PDB file of N, CA, C and O and ligand atoms in Angstrom:
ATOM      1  N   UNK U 394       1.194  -6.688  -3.767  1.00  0.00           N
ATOM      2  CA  UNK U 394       0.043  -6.441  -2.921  1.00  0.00           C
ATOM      3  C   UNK U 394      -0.506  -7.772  -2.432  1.00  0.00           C
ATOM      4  O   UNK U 394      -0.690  -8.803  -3.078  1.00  0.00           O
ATOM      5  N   UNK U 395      -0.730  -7.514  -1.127  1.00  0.00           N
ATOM      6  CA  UNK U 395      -1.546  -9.281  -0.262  1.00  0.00           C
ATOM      7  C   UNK U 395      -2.512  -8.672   0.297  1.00  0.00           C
ATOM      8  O   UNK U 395      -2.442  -7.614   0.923  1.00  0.00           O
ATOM      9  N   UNK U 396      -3.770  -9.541   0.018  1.00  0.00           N
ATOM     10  CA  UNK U 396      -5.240  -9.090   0.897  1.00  0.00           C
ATOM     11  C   UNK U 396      -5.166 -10.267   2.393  1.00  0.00           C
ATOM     12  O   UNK U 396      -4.643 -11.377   2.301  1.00  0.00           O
ATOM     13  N   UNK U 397      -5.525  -9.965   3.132  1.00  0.00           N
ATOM     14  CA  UNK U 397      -5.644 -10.221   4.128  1.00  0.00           C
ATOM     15  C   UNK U 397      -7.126 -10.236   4.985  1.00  0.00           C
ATOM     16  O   UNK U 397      -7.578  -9.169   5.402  1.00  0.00           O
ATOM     17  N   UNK U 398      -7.676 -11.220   5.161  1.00  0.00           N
ATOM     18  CA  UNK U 398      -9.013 -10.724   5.414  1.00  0.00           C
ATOM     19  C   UNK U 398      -9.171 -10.338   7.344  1.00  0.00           C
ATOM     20  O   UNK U 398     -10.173  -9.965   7.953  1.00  0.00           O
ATOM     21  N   UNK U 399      -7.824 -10.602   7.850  1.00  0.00           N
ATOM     22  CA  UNK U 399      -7.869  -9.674   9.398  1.00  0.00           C
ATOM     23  C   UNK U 399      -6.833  -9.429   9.487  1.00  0.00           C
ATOM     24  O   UNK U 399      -5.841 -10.148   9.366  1.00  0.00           O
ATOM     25  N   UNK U 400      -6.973  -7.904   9.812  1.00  0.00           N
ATOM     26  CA  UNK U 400      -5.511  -7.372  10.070  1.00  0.00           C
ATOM     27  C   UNK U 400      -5.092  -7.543  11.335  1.00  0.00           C
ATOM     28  O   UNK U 400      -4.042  -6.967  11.621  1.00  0.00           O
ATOM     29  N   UNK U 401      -5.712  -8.283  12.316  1.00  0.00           N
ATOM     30  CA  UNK U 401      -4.903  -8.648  13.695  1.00  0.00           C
ATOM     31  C   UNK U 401      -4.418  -9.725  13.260  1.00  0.00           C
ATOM     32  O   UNK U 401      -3.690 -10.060  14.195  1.00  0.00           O
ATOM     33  N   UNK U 402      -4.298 -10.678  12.301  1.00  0.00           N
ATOM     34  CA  UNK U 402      -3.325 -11.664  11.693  1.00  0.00           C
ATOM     35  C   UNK U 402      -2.179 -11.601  10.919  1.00  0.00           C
ATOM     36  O   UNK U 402      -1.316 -12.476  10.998  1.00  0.00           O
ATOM     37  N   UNK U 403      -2.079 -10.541  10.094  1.00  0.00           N
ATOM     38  CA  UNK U 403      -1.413 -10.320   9.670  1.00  0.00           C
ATOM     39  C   UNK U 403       0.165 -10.085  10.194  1.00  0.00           C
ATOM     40  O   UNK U 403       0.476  -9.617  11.289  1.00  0.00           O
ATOM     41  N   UNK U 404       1.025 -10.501   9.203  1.00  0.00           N
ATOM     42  CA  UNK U 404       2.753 -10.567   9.152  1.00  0.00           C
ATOM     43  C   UNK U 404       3.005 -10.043   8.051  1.00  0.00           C
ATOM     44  O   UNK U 404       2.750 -10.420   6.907  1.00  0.00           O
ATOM     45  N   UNK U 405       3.701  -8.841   8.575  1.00  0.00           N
ATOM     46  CA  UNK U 405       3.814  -8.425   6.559  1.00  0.00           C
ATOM     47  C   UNK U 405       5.513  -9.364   6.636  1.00  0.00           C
ATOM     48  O   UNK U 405       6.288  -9.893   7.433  1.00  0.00           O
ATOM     49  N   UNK U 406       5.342  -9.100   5.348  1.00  0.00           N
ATOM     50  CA  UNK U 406       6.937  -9.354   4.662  1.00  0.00           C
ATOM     51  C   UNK U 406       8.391  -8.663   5.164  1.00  0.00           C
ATOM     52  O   UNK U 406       9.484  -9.168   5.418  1.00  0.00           O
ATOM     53  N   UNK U 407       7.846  -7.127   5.191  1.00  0.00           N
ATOM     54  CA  UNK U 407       8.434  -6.189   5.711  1.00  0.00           C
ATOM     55  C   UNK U 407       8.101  -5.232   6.881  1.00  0.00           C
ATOM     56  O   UNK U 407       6.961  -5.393   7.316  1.00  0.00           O
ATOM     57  N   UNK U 408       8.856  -4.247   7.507  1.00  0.00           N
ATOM     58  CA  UNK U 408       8.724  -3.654   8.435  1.00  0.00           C
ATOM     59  C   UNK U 408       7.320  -2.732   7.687  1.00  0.00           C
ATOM     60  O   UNK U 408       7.110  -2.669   6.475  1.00  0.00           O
ATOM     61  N   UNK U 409       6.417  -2.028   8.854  1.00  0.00           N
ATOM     62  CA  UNK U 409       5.523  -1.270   7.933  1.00  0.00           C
ATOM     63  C   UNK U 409       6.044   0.364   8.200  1.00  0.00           C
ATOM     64  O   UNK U 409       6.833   0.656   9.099  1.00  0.00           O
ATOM     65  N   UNK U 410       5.628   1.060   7.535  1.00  0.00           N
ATOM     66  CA  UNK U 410       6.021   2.371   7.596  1.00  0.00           C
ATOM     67  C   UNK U 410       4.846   2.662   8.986  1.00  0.00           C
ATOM     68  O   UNK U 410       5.234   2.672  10.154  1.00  0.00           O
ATOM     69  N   UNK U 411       3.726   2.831   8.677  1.00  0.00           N
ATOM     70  CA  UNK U 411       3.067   2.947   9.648  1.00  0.00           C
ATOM     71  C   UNK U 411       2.279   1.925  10.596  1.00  0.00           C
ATOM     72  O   UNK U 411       1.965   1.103   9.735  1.00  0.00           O
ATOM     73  N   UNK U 412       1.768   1.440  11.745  1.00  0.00           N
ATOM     74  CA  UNK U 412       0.855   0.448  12.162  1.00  0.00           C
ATOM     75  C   UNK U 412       0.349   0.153  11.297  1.00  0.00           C
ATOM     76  O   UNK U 412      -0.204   0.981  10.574  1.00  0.00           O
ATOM     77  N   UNK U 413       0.345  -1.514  10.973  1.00  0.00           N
ATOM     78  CA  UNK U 413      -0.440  -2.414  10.491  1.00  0.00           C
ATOM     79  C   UNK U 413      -1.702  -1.921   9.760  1.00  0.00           C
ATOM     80  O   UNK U 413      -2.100  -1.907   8.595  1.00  0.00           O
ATOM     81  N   UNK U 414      -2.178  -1.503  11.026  1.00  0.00           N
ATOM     82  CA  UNK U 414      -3.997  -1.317  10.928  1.00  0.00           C
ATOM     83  C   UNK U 414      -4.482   0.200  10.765  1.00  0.00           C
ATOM     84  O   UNK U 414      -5.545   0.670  11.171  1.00  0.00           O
ATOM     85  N   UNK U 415      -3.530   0.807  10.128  1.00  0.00           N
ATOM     86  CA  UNK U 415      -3.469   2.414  10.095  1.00  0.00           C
ATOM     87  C   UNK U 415      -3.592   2.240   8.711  1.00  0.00           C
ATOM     88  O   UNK U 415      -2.722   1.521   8.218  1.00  0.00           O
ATOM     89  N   UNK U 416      -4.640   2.812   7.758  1.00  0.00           N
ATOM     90  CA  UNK U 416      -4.300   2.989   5.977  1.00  0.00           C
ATOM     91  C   UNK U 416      -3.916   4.688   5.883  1.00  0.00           C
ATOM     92  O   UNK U 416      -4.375   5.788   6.190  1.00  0.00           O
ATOM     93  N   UNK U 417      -2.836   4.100   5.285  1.00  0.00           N
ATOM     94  CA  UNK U 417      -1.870   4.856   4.484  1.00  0.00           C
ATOM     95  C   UNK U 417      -2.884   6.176   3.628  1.00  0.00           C
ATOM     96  O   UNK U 417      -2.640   7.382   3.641  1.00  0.00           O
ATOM     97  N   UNK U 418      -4.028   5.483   2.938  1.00  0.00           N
ATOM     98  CA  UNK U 418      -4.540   6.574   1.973  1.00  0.00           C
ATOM     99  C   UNK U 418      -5.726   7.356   2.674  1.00  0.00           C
ATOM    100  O   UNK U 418      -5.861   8.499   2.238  1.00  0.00           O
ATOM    101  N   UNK U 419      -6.731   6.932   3.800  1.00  0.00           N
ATOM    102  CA  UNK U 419      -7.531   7.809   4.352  1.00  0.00           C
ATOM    103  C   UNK U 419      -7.140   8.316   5.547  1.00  0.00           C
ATOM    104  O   UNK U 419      -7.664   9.320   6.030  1.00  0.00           O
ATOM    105  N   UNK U 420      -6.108   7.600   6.160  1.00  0.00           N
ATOM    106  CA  UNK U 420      -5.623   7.842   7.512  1.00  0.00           C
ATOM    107  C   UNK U 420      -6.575   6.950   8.943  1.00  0.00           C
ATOM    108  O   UNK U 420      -6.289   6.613  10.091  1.00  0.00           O
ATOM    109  N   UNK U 421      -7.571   6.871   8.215  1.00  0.00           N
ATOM    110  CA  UNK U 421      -8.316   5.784   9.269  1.00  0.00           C
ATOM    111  C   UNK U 421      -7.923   4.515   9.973  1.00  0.00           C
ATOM    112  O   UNK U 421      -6.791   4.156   9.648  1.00  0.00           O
ATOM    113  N   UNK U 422      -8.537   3.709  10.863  1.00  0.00           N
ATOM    114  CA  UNK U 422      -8.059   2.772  11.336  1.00  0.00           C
ATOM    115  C   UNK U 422      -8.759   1.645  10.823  1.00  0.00           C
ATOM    116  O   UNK U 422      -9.986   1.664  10.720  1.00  0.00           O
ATOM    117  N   UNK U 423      -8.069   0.666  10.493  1.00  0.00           N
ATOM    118  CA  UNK U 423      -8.628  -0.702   9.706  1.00  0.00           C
ATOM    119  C   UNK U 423      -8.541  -1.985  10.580  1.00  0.00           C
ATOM    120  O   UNK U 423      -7.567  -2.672  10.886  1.00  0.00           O
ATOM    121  N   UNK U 424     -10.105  -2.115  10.945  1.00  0.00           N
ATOM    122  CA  UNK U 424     -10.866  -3.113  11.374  1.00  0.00           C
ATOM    123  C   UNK U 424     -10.677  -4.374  11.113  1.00  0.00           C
ATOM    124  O   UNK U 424     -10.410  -5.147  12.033  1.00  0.00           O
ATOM    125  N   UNK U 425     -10.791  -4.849   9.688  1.00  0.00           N
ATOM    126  CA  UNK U 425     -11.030  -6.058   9.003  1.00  0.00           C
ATOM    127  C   UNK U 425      -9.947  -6.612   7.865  1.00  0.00           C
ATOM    128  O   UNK U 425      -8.889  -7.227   7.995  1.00  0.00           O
ATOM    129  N   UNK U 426     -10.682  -6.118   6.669  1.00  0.00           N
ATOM    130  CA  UNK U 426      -9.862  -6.542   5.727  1.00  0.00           C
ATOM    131  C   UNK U 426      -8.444  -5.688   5.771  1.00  0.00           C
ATOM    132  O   UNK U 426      -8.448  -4.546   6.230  1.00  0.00           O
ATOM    133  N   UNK U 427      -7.241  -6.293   5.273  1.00  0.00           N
ATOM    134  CA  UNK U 427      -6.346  -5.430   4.956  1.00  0.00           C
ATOM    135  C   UNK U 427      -5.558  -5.221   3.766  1.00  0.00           C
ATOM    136  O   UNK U 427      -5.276  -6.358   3.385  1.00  0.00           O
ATOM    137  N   UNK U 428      -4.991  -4.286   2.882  1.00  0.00           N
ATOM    138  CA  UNK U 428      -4.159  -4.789   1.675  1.00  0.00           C
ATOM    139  C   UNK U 428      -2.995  -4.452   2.116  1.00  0.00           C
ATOM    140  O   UNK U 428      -2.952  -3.483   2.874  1.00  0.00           O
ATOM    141  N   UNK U 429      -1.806  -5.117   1.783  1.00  0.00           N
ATOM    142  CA  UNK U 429      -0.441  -4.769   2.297  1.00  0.00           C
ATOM    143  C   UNK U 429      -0.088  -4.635   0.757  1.00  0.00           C
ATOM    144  O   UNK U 429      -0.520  -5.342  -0.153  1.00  0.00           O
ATOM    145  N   UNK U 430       0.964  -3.367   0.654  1.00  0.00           N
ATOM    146  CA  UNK U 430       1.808  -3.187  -0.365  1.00  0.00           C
ATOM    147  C   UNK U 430       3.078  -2.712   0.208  1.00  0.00           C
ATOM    148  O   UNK U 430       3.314  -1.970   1.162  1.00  0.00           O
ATOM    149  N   UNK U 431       4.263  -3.688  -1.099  1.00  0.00           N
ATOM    150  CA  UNK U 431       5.139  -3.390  -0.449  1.00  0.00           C
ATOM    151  C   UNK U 431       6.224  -2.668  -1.134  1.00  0.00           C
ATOM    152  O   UNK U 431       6.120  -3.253  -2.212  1.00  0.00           O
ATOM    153  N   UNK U 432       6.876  -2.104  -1.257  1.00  0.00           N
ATOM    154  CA  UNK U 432       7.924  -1.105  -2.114  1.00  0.00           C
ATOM    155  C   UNK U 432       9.120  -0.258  -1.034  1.00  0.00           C
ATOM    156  O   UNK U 432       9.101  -0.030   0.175  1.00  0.00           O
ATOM    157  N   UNK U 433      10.040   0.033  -2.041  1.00  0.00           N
ATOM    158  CA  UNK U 433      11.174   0.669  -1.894  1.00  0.00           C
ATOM    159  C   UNK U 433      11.027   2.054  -1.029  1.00  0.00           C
ATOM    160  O   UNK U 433      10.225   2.958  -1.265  1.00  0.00           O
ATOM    161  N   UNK U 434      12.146   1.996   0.200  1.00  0.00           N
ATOM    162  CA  UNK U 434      12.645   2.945   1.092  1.00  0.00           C
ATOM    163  C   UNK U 434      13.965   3.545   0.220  1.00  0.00           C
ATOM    164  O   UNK U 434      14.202   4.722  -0.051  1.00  0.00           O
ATOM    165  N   UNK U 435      14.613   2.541  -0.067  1.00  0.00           N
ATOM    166  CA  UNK U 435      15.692   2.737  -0.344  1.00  0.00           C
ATOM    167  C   UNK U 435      16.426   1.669  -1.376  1.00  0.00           C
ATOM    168  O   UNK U 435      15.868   0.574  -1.455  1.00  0.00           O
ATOM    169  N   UNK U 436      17.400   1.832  -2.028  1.00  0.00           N
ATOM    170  CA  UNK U 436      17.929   0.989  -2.757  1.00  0.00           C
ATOM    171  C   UNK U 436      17.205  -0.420  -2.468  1.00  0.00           C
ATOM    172  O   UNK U 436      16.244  -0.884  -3.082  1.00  0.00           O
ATOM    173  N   UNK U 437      17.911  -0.999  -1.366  1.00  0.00           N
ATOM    174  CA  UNK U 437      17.888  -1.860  -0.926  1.00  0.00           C
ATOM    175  C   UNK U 437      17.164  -2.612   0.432  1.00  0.00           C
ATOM    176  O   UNK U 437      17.499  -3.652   0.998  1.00  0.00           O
ATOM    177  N   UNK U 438      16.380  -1.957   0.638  1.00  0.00           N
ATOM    178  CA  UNK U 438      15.203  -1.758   1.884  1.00  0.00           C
ATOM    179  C   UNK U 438      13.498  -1.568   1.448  1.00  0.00           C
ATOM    180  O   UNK U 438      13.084  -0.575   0.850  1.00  0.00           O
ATOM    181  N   UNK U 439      12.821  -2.470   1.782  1.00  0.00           N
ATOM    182  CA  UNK U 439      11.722  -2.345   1.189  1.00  0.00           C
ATOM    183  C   UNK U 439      10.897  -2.264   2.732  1.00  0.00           C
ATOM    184  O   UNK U 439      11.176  -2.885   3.758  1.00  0.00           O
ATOM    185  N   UNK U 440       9.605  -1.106   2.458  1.00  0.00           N
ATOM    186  CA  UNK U 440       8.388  -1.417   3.418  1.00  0.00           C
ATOM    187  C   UNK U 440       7.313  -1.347   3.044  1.00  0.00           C
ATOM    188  O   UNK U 440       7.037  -1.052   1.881  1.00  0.00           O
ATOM    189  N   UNK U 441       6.186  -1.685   4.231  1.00  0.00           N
ATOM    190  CA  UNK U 441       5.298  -2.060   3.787  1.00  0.00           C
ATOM    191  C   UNK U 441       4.373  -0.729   4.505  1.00  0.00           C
ATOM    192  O   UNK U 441       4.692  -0.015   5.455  1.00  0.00           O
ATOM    193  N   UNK U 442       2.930  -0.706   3.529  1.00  0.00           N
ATOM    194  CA  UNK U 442       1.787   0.525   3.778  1.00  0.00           C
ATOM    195  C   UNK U 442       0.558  -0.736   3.888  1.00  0.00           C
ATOM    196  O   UNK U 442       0.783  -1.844   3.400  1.00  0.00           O
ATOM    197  N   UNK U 443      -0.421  -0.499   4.410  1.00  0.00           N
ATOM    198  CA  UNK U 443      -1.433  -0.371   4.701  1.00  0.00           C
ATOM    199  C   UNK U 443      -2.705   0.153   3.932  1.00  0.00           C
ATOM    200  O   UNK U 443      -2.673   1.342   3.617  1.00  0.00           O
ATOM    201  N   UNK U 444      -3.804  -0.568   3.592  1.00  0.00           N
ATOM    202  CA  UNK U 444      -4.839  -0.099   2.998  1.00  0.00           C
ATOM    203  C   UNK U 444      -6.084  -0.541   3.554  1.00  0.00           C
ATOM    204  O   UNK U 444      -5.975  -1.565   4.228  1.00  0.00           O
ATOM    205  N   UNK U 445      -7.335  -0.019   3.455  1.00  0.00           N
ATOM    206  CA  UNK U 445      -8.055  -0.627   3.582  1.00  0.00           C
ATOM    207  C   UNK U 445      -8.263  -1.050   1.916  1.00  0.00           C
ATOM    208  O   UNK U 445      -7.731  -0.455   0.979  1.00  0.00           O
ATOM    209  N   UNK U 446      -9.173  -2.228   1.812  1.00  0.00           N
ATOM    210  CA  UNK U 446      -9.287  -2.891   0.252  1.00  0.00           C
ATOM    211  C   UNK U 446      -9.769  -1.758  -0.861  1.00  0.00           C
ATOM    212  O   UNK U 446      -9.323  -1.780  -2.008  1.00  0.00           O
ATOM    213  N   UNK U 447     -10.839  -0.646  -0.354  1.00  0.00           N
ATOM    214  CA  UNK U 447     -11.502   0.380  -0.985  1.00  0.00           C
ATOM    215  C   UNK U 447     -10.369   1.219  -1.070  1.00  0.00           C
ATOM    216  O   UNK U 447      -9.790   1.134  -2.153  1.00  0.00           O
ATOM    217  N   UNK U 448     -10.002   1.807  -0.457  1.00  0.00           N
ATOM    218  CA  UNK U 448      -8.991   2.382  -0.456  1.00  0.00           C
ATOM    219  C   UNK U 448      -7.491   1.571  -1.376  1.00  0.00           C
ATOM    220  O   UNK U 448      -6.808   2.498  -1.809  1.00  0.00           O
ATOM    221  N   UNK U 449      -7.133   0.794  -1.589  1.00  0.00           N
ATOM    222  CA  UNK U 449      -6.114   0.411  -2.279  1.00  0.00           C
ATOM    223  C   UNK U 449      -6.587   0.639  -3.499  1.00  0.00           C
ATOM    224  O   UNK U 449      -5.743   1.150  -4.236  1.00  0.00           O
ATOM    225  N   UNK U 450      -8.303   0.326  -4.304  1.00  0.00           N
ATOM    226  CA  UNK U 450      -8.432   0.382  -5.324  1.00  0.00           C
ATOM    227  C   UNK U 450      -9.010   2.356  -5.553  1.00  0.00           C
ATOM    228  O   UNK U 450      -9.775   2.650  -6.472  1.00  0.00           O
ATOM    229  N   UNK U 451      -8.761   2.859  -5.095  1.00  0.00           N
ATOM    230  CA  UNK U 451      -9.088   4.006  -5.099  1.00  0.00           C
ATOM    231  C   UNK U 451      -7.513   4.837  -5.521  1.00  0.00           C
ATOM    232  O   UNK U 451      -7.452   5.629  -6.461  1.00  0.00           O
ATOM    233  N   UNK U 452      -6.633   4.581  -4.881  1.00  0.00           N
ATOM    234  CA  UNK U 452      -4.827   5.184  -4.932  1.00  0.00           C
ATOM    235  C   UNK U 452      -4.653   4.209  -6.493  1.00  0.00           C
ATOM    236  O   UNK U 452      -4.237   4.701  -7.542  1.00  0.00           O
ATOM    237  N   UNK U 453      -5.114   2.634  -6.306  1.00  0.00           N
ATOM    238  CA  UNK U 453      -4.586   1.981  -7.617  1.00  0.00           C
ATOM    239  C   UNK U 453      -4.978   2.978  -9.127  1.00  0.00           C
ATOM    240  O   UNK U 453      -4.274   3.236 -10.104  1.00  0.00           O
ATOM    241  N   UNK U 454      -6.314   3.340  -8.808  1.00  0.00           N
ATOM    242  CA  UNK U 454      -6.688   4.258 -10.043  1.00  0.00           C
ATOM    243  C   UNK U 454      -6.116   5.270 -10.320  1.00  0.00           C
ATOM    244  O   UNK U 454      -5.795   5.535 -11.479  1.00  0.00           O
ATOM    245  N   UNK U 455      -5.838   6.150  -9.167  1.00  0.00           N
ATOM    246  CA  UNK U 455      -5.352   7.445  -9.149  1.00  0.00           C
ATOM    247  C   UNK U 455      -4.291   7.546  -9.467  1.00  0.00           C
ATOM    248  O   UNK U 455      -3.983   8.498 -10.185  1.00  0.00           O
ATOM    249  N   UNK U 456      -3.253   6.536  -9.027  1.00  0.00           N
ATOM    250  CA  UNK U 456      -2.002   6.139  -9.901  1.00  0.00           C
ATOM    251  C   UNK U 456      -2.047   5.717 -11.845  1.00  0.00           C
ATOM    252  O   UNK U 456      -1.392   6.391 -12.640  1.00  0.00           O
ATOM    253  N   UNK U 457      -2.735   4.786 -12.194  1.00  0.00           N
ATOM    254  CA  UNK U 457      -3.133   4.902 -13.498  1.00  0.00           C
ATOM    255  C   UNK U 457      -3.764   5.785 -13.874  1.00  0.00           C
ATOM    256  O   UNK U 457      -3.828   5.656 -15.097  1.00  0.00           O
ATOM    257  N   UNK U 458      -4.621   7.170 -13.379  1.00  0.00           N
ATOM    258  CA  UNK U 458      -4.992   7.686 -13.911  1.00  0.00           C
ATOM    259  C   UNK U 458      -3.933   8.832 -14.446  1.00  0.00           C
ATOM    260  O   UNK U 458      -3.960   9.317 -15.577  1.00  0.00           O
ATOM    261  N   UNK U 459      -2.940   9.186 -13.343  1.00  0.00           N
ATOM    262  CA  UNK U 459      -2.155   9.833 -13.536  1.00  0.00           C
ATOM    263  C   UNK U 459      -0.677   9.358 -14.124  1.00  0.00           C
ATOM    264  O   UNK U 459       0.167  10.065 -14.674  1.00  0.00           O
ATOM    265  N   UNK U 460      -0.629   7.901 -13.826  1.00  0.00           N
ATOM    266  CA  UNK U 460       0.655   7.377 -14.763  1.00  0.00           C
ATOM    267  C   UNK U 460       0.674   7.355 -15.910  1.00  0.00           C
ATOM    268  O   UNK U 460       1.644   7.571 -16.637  1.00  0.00           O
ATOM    269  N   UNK U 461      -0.964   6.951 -16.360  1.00  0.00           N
ATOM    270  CA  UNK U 461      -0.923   6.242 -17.693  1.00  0.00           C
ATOM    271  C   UNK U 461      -0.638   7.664 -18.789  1.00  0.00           C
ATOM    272  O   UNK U 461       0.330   7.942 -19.496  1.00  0.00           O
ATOM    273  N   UNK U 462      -1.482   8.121 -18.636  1.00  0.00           N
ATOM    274  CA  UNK U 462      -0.983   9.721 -19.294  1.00  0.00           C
ATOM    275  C   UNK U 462       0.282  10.439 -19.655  1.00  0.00           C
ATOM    276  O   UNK U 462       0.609  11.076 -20.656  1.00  0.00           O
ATOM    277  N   UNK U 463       0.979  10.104 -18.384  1.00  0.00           N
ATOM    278  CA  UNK U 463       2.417  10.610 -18.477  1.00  0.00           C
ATOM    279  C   UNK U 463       3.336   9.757 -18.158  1.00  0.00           C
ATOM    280  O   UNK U 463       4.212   9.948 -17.314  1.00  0.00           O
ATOM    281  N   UNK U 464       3.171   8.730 -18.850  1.00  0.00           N
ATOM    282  CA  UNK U 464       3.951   7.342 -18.656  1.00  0.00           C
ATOM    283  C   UNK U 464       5.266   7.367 -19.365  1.00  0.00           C
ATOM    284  O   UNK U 464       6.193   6.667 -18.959  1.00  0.00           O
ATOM    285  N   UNK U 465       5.406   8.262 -20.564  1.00  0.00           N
ATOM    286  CA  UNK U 465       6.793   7.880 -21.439  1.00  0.00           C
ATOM    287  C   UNK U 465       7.373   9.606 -21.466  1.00  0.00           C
ATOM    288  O   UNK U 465       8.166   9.995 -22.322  1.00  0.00           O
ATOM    289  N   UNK U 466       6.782  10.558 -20.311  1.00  0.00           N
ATOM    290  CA  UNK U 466       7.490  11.583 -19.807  1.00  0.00           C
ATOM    291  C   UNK U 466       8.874  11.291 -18.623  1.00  0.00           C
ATOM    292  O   UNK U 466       9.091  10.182 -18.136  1.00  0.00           O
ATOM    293  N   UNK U 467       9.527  12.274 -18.382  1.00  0.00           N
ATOM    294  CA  UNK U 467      10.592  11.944 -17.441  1.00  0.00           C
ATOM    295  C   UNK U 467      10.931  13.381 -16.738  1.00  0.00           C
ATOM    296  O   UNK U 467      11.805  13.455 -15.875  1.00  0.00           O
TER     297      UNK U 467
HETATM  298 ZN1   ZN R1037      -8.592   3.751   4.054  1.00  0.00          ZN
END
């Protein structure tokens, strides 16, 4: 994950799944700050999502809330 404090500056690493300035978790359009995360398409292909900063720590929880629980299930 990279914070970015303008997303008209931003270069991600990777291609993004959606516009830059589009977050991934509310669907809104992002103004200012941005978080880029980046992860697996495929084996060998990685892209990048979009957050606004509230929003990244909002999915970050929701992921531990629901990983941590069922972390050593399969
Ligand atoms: Zn958002």
């Amino acid at each position: 994950m990279t914070y970015f404090s303008d997303v008209k500056a931003v270069t991600p690493h990777y291609d993004s799944l959606t516009r830059t300035d589009f977050c991934f978790e509310c669907g809104k359009s992002i103004e200012n700050g941005v978080v880029l995360y980046d992860g697996y398409v495929e084996r060998h292909s990685e892209k990048t999502i979009s957050l606004h900063p509230a929003c990244a720590a909002v999915l970050g929880q929701r992921l531990i809330a629901d990983g941590y629980v069922n972390r050593y299930k399969n």
